[in-house]
Amino acid sequence: MTHDVKWREATKKDTRYMRTFTCTSAPAERGTVGVEYQVQVFFRQYAIALTNRAKDQGLDGRLMIAEDERGIAAAYAHRLLAPQEYPAELEVPSQCAVRDLCFLAISKRYRAPAGALFGETGRPGAMADEAVNEALWDIKDRAVNAPRIYVTGLVDYRNTASMRMLARNHFHEISRGCPPPTGDNRLGRWMRILR
């Protein structure tokens, strides 16, 4: 670990606390900042309720936060997909699991002014890499009996920082543009297979 953070599962008691999570500056209509603002809105307003709803539906939703001395440093959410939700481009063998890494964000204080991520060591993306690796370990722990785990996620093509982070961590873009109900041509599906 490169950062002095503690990871824990967020609970309903954290609803108000999540509203303090800041992963970007003010909303903007252009480029990555607008996309990052949408992610920030998700964590602030919807993450706990949607994760709990997934749990209620038996989909094993999970919302994790990293905290340092100043508050929330990073957060991610993932959930088990039901077979009818598997992306059309995936052929998943039986007994394997598919988990969607729904959202992952790093606190604004761990970001360089231009939006490039940095860590205590000065290496771009250090905190993002730590967060995605923590998410992958958590995902692996949630599916101990599965011979393979397909980890997928959607990324807006304007979010270059996220695409670089996924590529550094052995994810590959497997499709561009999403069919309905998402239907957004700006989204690409990324995947990594664990085990």
PDB file of C-alpha atoms in Angstrom:
ATOM      1  CA  MET A   1       0.000   0.000   0.000  1.00  0.00           C
ATOM      2  CA  THR A   2       1.291   3.440  -0.887  1.00  0.00           C
ATOM      3  CA  HIS A   3      -1.221   5.524   1.040  1.00  0.00           C
ATOM      4  CA  ASP A   4      -2.220   5.616   4.676  1.00  0.00           C
ATOM      5  CA  VAL A   5      -5.905   4.832   4.184  1.00  0.00           C
ATOM      6  CA  LYS A   6      -8.290   2.385   5.803  1.00  0.00           C
ATOM      7  CA  TRP A   7     -10.880   0.602   3.658  1.00  0.00           C
ATOM      8  CA  ARG A   8     -14.306  -0.321   4.969  1.00  0.00           C
ATOM      9  CA  GLU A   9     -17.776  -1.116   3.697  1.00  0.00           C
ATOM     10  CA  ALA A  10     -20.105   1.878   3.639  1.00  0.00           C
ATOM     11  CA  THR A  11     -23.428   1.472   5.420  1.00  0.00           C
ATOM     12  CA  LYS A  12     -26.719   3.328   5.490  1.00  0.00           C
ATOM     13  CA  LYS A  13     -25.311   5.330   8.414  1.00  0.00           C
ATOM     14  CA  ASP A  14     -22.800   6.844   5.957  1.00  0.00           C
ATOM     15  CA  THR A  15     -25.491   8.468   3.770  1.00  0.00           C
ATOM     16  CA  ARG A  16     -24.792  11.991   5.024  1.00  0.00           C
ATOM     17  CA  TYR A  17     -21.014  11.389   5.140  1.00  0.00           C
ATOM     18  CA  MET A  18     -20.988  10.345   1.464  1.00  0.00           C
ATOM     19  CA  ARG A  19     -22.317  13.791   0.539  1.00  0.00           C
ATOM     20  CA  THR A  20     -18.909  15.208   1.515  1.00  0.00           C
ATOM     21  CA  PHE A  21     -17.012  13.103  -1.049  1.00  0.00           C
ATOM     22  CA  THR A  22     -15.369  15.352  -3.644  1.00  0.00           C
ATOM     23  CA  CYS A  23     -13.612  13.797  -6.618  1.00  0.00           C
ATOM     24  CA  THR A  24     -13.755  16.769  -8.995  1.00  0.00           C
ATOM     25  CA  SER A  25     -14.182  20.528  -9.216  1.00  0.00           C
ATOM     26  CA  ALA A  26     -17.372  22.263 -10.297  1.00  0.00           C
ATOM     27  CA  PRO A  27     -19.460  20.595 -13.014  1.00  0.00           C
ATOM     28  CA  ALA A  28     -18.526  21.358 -16.585  1.00  0.00           C
ATOM     29  CA  GLU A  29     -20.004  20.576 -19.939  1.00  0.00           C
ATOM     30  CA  ARG A  30     -16.750  19.504 -21.549  1.00  0.00           C
ATOM     31  CA  GLY A  31     -14.460  16.526 -21.361  1.00  0.00           C
ATOM     32  CA  THR A  32     -13.506  14.519 -18.331  1.00  0.00           C
ATOM     33  CA  VAL A  33     -14.666  16.991 -15.699  1.00  0.00           C
ATOM     34  CA  GLY A  34     -18.338  16.566 -16.663  1.00  0.00           C
ATOM     35  CA  VAL A  35     -18.003  12.783 -16.539  1.00  0.00           C
ATOM     36  CA  GLU A  36     -16.233  12.948 -13.181  1.00  0.00           C
ATOM     37  CA  TYR A  37     -18.973  15.208 -11.851  1.00  0.00           C
ATOM     38  CA  GLN A  38     -21.564  12.537 -12.729  1.00  0.00           C
ATOM     39  CA  VAL A  39     -19.528   9.982 -10.760  1.00  0.00           C
ATOM     40  CA  GLN A  40     -19.327  12.383  -7.821  1.00  0.00           C
ATOM     41  CA  VAL A  41     -23.125  12.814  -7.923  1.00  0.00           C
ATOM     42  CA  PHE A  42     -23.525   9.029  -7.897  1.00  0.00           C
ATOM     43  CA  PHE A  43     -21.412   8.623  -4.762  1.00  0.00           C
ATOM     44  CA  ARG A  44     -22.984  11.602  -3.002  1.00  0.00           C
ATOM     45  CA  GLN A  45     -26.630  10.880  -3.769  1.00  0.00           C
ATOM     46  CA  TYR A  46     -27.253   7.341  -4.986  1.00  0.00           C
ATOM     47  CA  ALA A  47     -24.475   4.905  -4.075  1.00  0.00           C
ATOM     48  CA  ILE A  48     -25.775   3.699  -0.731  1.00  0.00           C
ATOM     49  CA  ALA A  49     -29.398   3.340  -1.842  1.00  0.00           C
ATOM     50  CA  LEU A  50     -28.499   1.526  -5.080  1.00  0.00           C
ATOM     51  CA  THR A  51     -26.033  -0.784  -3.343  1.00  0.00           C
ATOM     52  CA  ASN A  52     -28.649  -1.686  -0.748  1.00  0.00           C
ATOM     53  CA  ARG A  53     -31.225  -2.289  -3.513  1.00  0.00           C
ATOM     54  CA  ALA A  54     -28.812  -4.654  -5.286  1.00  0.00           C
ATOM     55  CA  LYS A  55     -28.309  -6.521  -2.009  1.00  0.00           C
ATOM     56  CA  ASP A  56     -32.082  -6.759  -1.537  1.00  0.00           C
ATOM     57  CA  GLN A  57     -32.341  -8.300  -5.020  1.00  0.00           C
ATOM     58  CA  GLY A  58     -29.702 -10.886  -4.116  1.00  0.00           C
ATOM     59  CA  LEU A  59     -27.068  -9.326  -6.366  1.00  0.00           C
ATOM     60  CA  ASP A  60     -24.398  -8.905  -3.714  1.00  0.00           C
ATOM     61  CA  GLY A  61     -23.879  -5.179  -4.103  1.00  0.00           C
ATOM     62  CA  ARG A  62     -20.897  -3.673  -2.341  1.00  0.00           C
ATOM     63  CA  LEU A  63     -19.811  -0.096  -1.654  1.00  0.00           C
ATOM     64  CA  MET A  64     -16.382   0.442  -0.132  1.00  0.00           C
ATOM     65  CA  ILE A  65     -14.721   3.650   1.002  1.00  0.00           C
ATOM     66  CA  ALA A  66     -11.135   4.479   1.901  1.00  0.00           C
ATOM     67  CA  GLU A  67     -10.609   7.021   4.631  1.00  0.00           C
ATOM     68  CA  ASP A  68      -7.611   9.073   5.628  1.00  0.00           C
ATOM     69  CA  GLU A  69      -7.305  11.790   8.276  1.00  0.00           C
ATOM     70  CA  ARG A  70      -9.263  14.234   6.065  1.00  0.00           C
ATOM     71  CA  GLY A  71     -12.253  12.037   5.241  1.00  0.00           C
ATOM     72  CA  ILE A  72     -13.128   9.893   2.221  1.00  0.00           C
ATOM     73  CA  ALA A  73     -10.045   9.387   0.050  1.00  0.00           C
ATOM     74  CA  ALA A  74     -11.515   6.969  -2.496  1.00  0.00           C
ATOM     75  CA  ALA A  75     -14.605   4.866  -3.114  1.00  0.00           C
ATOM     76  CA  TYR A  76     -15.778   2.076  -5.356  1.00  0.00           C
ATOM     77  CA  ALA A  77     -18.951   0.097  -5.932  1.00  0.00           C
ATOM     78  CA  HIS A  78     -19.358  -3.306  -7.538  1.00  0.00           C
ATOM     79  CA  ARG A  79     -22.103  -5.879  -7.818  1.00  0.00           C
ATOM     80  CA  LEU A  80     -22.774  -9.379  -9.029  1.00  0.00           C
ATOM     81  CA  LEU A  81     -24.566  -9.497 -12.361  1.00  0.00           C
ATOM     82  CA  ALA A  82     -27.440 -11.888 -12.958  1.00  0.00           C
ATOM     83  CA  PRO A  83     -26.991 -14.064 -16.092  1.00  0.00           C
ATOM     84  CA  GLN A  84     -29.619 -12.076 -18.013  1.00  0.00           C
ATOM     85  CA  GLU A  85     -27.494  -8.932 -17.425  1.00  0.00           C
ATOM     86  CA  TYR A  86     -24.293 -10.340 -18.919  1.00  0.00           C
ATOM     87  CA  PRO A  87     -22.944  -8.185 -21.729  1.00  0.00           C
ATOM     88  CA  ALA A  88     -23.854  -9.665 -25.123  1.00  0.00           C
ATOM     89  CA  GLU A  89     -20.196  -9.772 -26.175  1.00  0.00           C
ATOM     90  CA  LEU A  90     -19.289 -12.115 -23.293  1.00  0.00           C
ATOM     91  CA  GLU A  91     -19.551 -15.882 -23.369  1.00  0.00           C
ATOM     92  CA  VAL A  92     -19.378 -16.851 -19.713  1.00  0.00           C
ATOM     93  CA  PRO A  93     -18.767 -20.507 -18.817  1.00  0.00           C
ATOM     94  CA  SER A  94     -20.999 -21.975 -16.148  1.00  0.00           C
ATOM     95  CA  GLN A  95     -19.775 -21.644 -12.574  1.00  0.00           C
ATOM     96  CA  CYS A  96     -17.979 -18.384 -13.453  1.00  0.00           C
ATOM     97  CA  ALA A  97     -19.051 -15.060 -11.965  1.00  0.00           C
ATOM     98  CA  VAL A  98     -19.509 -11.684 -13.643  1.00  0.00           C
ATOM     99  CA  ARG A  99     -19.156  -8.602 -11.473  1.00  0.00           C
ATOM    100  CA  ASP A 100     -19.687  -5.056 -12.603  1.00  0.00           C
ATOM    101  CA  LEU A 101     -17.218  -2.515 -11.228  1.00  0.00           C
ATOM    102  CA  CYS A 102     -19.899   0.157 -11.352  1.00  0.00           C
ATOM    103  CA  PHE A 103     -17.994   3.186 -10.089  1.00  0.00           C
ATOM    104  CA  LEU A 104     -14.559   4.062  -8.751  1.00  0.00           C
ATOM    105  CA  ALA A 105     -13.375   7.523  -7.764  1.00  0.00           C
ATOM    106  CA  ILE A 106     -10.447   9.193  -6.064  1.00  0.00           C
ATOM    107  CA  SER A 107     -10.724  12.252  -3.834  1.00  0.00           C
ATOM    108  CA  LYS A 108      -9.856  15.549  -5.464  1.00  0.00           C
ATOM    109  CA  ARG A 109      -7.012  16.071  -2.979  1.00  0.00           C
ATOM    110  CA  TYR A 110      -5.184  13.105  -4.554  1.00  0.00           C
ATOM    111  CA  ARG A 111      -5.386  14.608  -8.030  1.00  0.00           C
ATOM    112  CA  ALA A 112      -2.957  16.891  -9.816  1.00  0.00           C
ATOM    113  CA  PRO A 113      -4.425  20.248 -10.966  1.00  0.00           C
ATOM    114  CA  ALA A 114      -4.741  19.141 -14.600  1.00  0.00           C
ATOM    115  CA  GLY A 115      -6.671  16.017 -13.578  1.00  0.00           C
ATOM    116  CA  ALA A 116      -3.731  13.606 -13.672  1.00  0.00           C
ATOM    117  CA  LEU A 117      -3.655  11.472 -10.578  1.00  0.00           C
ATOM    118  CA  PHE A 118      -0.626  11.431  -8.332  1.00  0.00           C
ATOM    119  CA  GLY A 119       0.457   9.602  -5.226  1.00  0.00           C
ATOM    120  CA  GLU A 120       2.810  10.253  -2.368  1.00  0.00           C
ATOM    121  CA  THR A 121       5.615   8.867  -4.507  1.00  0.00           C
ATOM    122  CA  GLY A 122       4.781  11.321  -7.271  1.00  0.00           C
ATOM    123  CA  ARG A 123       3.876   8.513  -9.677  1.00  0.00           C
ATOM    124  CA  PRO A 124       0.809   9.421 -11.739  1.00  0.00           C
ATOM    125  CA  GLY A 125      -2.166   7.250 -10.841  1.00  0.00           C
ATOM    126  CA  ALA A 126      -0.816   5.772  -7.596  1.00  0.00           C
ATOM    127  CA  MET A 127      -4.021   6.251  -5.611  1.00  0.00           C
ATOM    128  CA  ALA A 128      -6.204   5.114  -8.514  1.00  0.00           C
ATOM    129  CA  ASP A 129      -4.096   1.979  -8.908  1.00  0.00           C
ATOM    130  CA  GLU A 130      -4.383   1.287  -5.199  1.00  0.00           C
ATOM    131  CA  ALA A 131      -8.173   1.691  -5.341  1.00  0.00           C
ATOM    132  CA  VAL A 132      -8.666  -0.573  -8.366  1.00  0.00           C
ATOM    133  CA  ASN A 133      -6.421  -3.242  -6.864  1.00  0.00           C
ATOM    134  CA  GLU A 134      -8.325  -3.069  -3.587  1.00  0.00           C
ATOM    135  CA  ALA A 135     -11.551  -3.476  -5.600  1.00  0.00           C
ATOM    136  CA  LEU A 136     -10.155  -6.502  -7.452  1.00  0.00           C
ATOM    137  CA  TRP A 137      -9.116  -8.194  -4.197  1.00  0.00           C
ATOM    138  CA  ASP A 138     -12.568  -7.514  -2.767  1.00  0.00           C
ATOM    139  CA  ILE A 139     -14.237  -8.900  -5.899  1.00  0.00           C
ATOM    140  CA  LYS A 140     -12.062 -12.014  -5.738  1.00  0.00           C
ATOM    141  CA  ASP A 141     -12.975 -12.519  -2.071  1.00  0.00           C
ATOM    142  CA  ARG A 142     -16.687 -12.328  -2.964  1.00  0.00           C
ATOM    143  CA  ALA A 143     -16.458 -15.225  -5.445  1.00  0.00           C
ATOM    144  CA  VAL A 144     -14.049 -17.703  -3.872  1.00  0.00           C
ATOM    145  CA  ASN A 145     -15.709 -20.745  -5.486  1.00  0.00           C
ATOM    146  CA  ALA A 146     -15.796 -19.368  -9.033  1.00  0.00           C
ATOM    147  CA  PRO A 147     -13.059 -20.734 -11.306  1.00  0.00           C
ATOM    148  CA  ARG A 148     -12.937 -17.366 -13.086  1.00  0.00           C
ATOM    149  CA  ILE A 149     -14.396 -13.943 -12.405  1.00  0.00           C
ATOM    150  CA  TYR A 150     -15.180 -11.600 -15.257  1.00  0.00           C
ATOM    151  CA  VAL A 151     -14.862  -8.024 -14.010  1.00  0.00           C
ATOM    152  CA  THR A 152     -16.478  -5.512 -16.345  1.00  0.00           C
ATOM    153  CA  GLY A 153     -17.165  -1.816 -16.272  1.00  0.00           C
ATOM    154  CA  LEU A 154     -18.302   1.003 -18.523  1.00  0.00           C
ATOM    155  CA  VAL A 155     -16.073   4.016 -19.116  1.00  0.00           C
ATOM    156  CA  ASP A 156     -16.883   7.186 -21.029  1.00  0.00           C
ATOM    157  CA  TYR A 157     -14.288   7.589 -23.788  1.00  0.00           C
ATOM    158  CA  ARG A 158     -13.712  11.200 -22.653  1.00  0.00           C
ATOM    159  CA  ASN A 159     -12.487   9.922 -19.289  1.00  0.00           C
ATOM    160  CA  THR A 160      -8.891   9.352 -20.331  1.00  0.00           C
ATOM    161  CA  ALA A 161      -7.604   9.109 -16.748  1.00  0.00           C
ATOM    162  CA  SER A 162      -9.899   6.135 -16.061  1.00  0.00           C
ATOM    163  CA  MET A 163      -8.971   4.407 -19.303  1.00  0.00           C
ATOM    164  CA  ARG A 164      -5.255   4.803 -18.517  1.00  0.00           C
ATOM    165  CA  MET A 165      -5.832   3.422 -15.017  1.00  0.00           C
ATOM    166  CA  LEU A 166      -7.698   0.381 -16.372  1.00  0.00           C
ATOM    167  CA  ALA A 167      -5.052  -0.290 -19.037  1.00  0.00           C
ATOM    168  CA  ARG A 168      -2.277  -0.091 -16.415  1.00  0.00           C
ATOM    169  CA  ASN A 169      -4.174  -2.663 -14.382  1.00  0.00           C
ATOM    170  CA  HIS A 170      -4.636  -5.213 -17.185  1.00  0.00           C
ATOM    171  CA  PHE A 171      -8.179  -4.385 -18.257  1.00  0.00           C
ATOM    172  CA  HIS A 172      -8.951  -4.365 -21.979  1.00  0.00           C
ATOM    173  CA  GLU A 173     -11.669  -2.531 -23.875  1.00  0.00           C
ATOM    174  CA  ILE A 174     -13.902  -5.213 -25.369  1.00  0.00           C
ATOM    175  CA  SER A 175     -16.584  -3.047 -26.993  1.00  0.00           C
ATOM    176  CA  ARG A 176     -17.436   0.560 -27.763  1.00  0.00           C
ATOM    177  CA  GLY A 177     -20.989   1.826 -27.577  1.00  0.00           C
ATOM    178  CA  CYS A 178     -23.671   0.197 -25.480  1.00  0.00           C
ATOM    179  CA  PRO A 179     -26.951  -1.373 -26.552  1.00  0.00           C
ATOM    180  CA  PRO A 180     -30.211  -0.318 -24.886  1.00  0.00           C
ATOM    181  CA  PRO A 181     -31.125   0.434 -22.173  1.00  0.00           C
ATOM    182  CA  THR A 182     -27.835   2.320 -21.756  1.00  0.00           C
ATOM    183  CA  GLY A 183     -27.489   3.029 -25.458  1.00  0.00           C
ATOM    184  CA  ASP A 184     -24.673   5.559 -25.026  1.00  0.00           C
ATOM    185  CA  ASN A 185     -22.089   5.513 -27.837  1.00  0.00           C
ATOM    186  CA  ARG A 186     -19.611   7.370 -25.620  1.00  0.00           C
ATOM    187  CA  LEU A 187     -19.239   4.340 -23.366  1.00  0.00           C
ATOM    188  CA  GLY A 188     -16.777   1.517 -23.795  1.00  0.00           C
ATOM    189  CA  ARG A 189     -16.920  -1.763 -21.912  1.00  0.00           C
ATOM    190  CA  TRP A 190     -13.676  -2.819 -20.246  1.00  0.00           C
ATOM    191  CA  MET A 191     -12.942  -6.234 -18.786  1.00  0.00           C
ATOM    192  CA  ARG A 192     -10.393  -8.189 -16.807  1.00  0.00           C
ATOM    193  CA  ILE A 193     -10.591 -11.893 -15.981  1.00  0.00           C
ATOM    194  CA  LEU A 194      -9.421 -12.929 -12.513  1.00  0.00           C
ATOM    195  CA  ARG A 195      -7.902 -16.318 -11.456  1.00  0.00           C
TER     196      ARG A 195
END
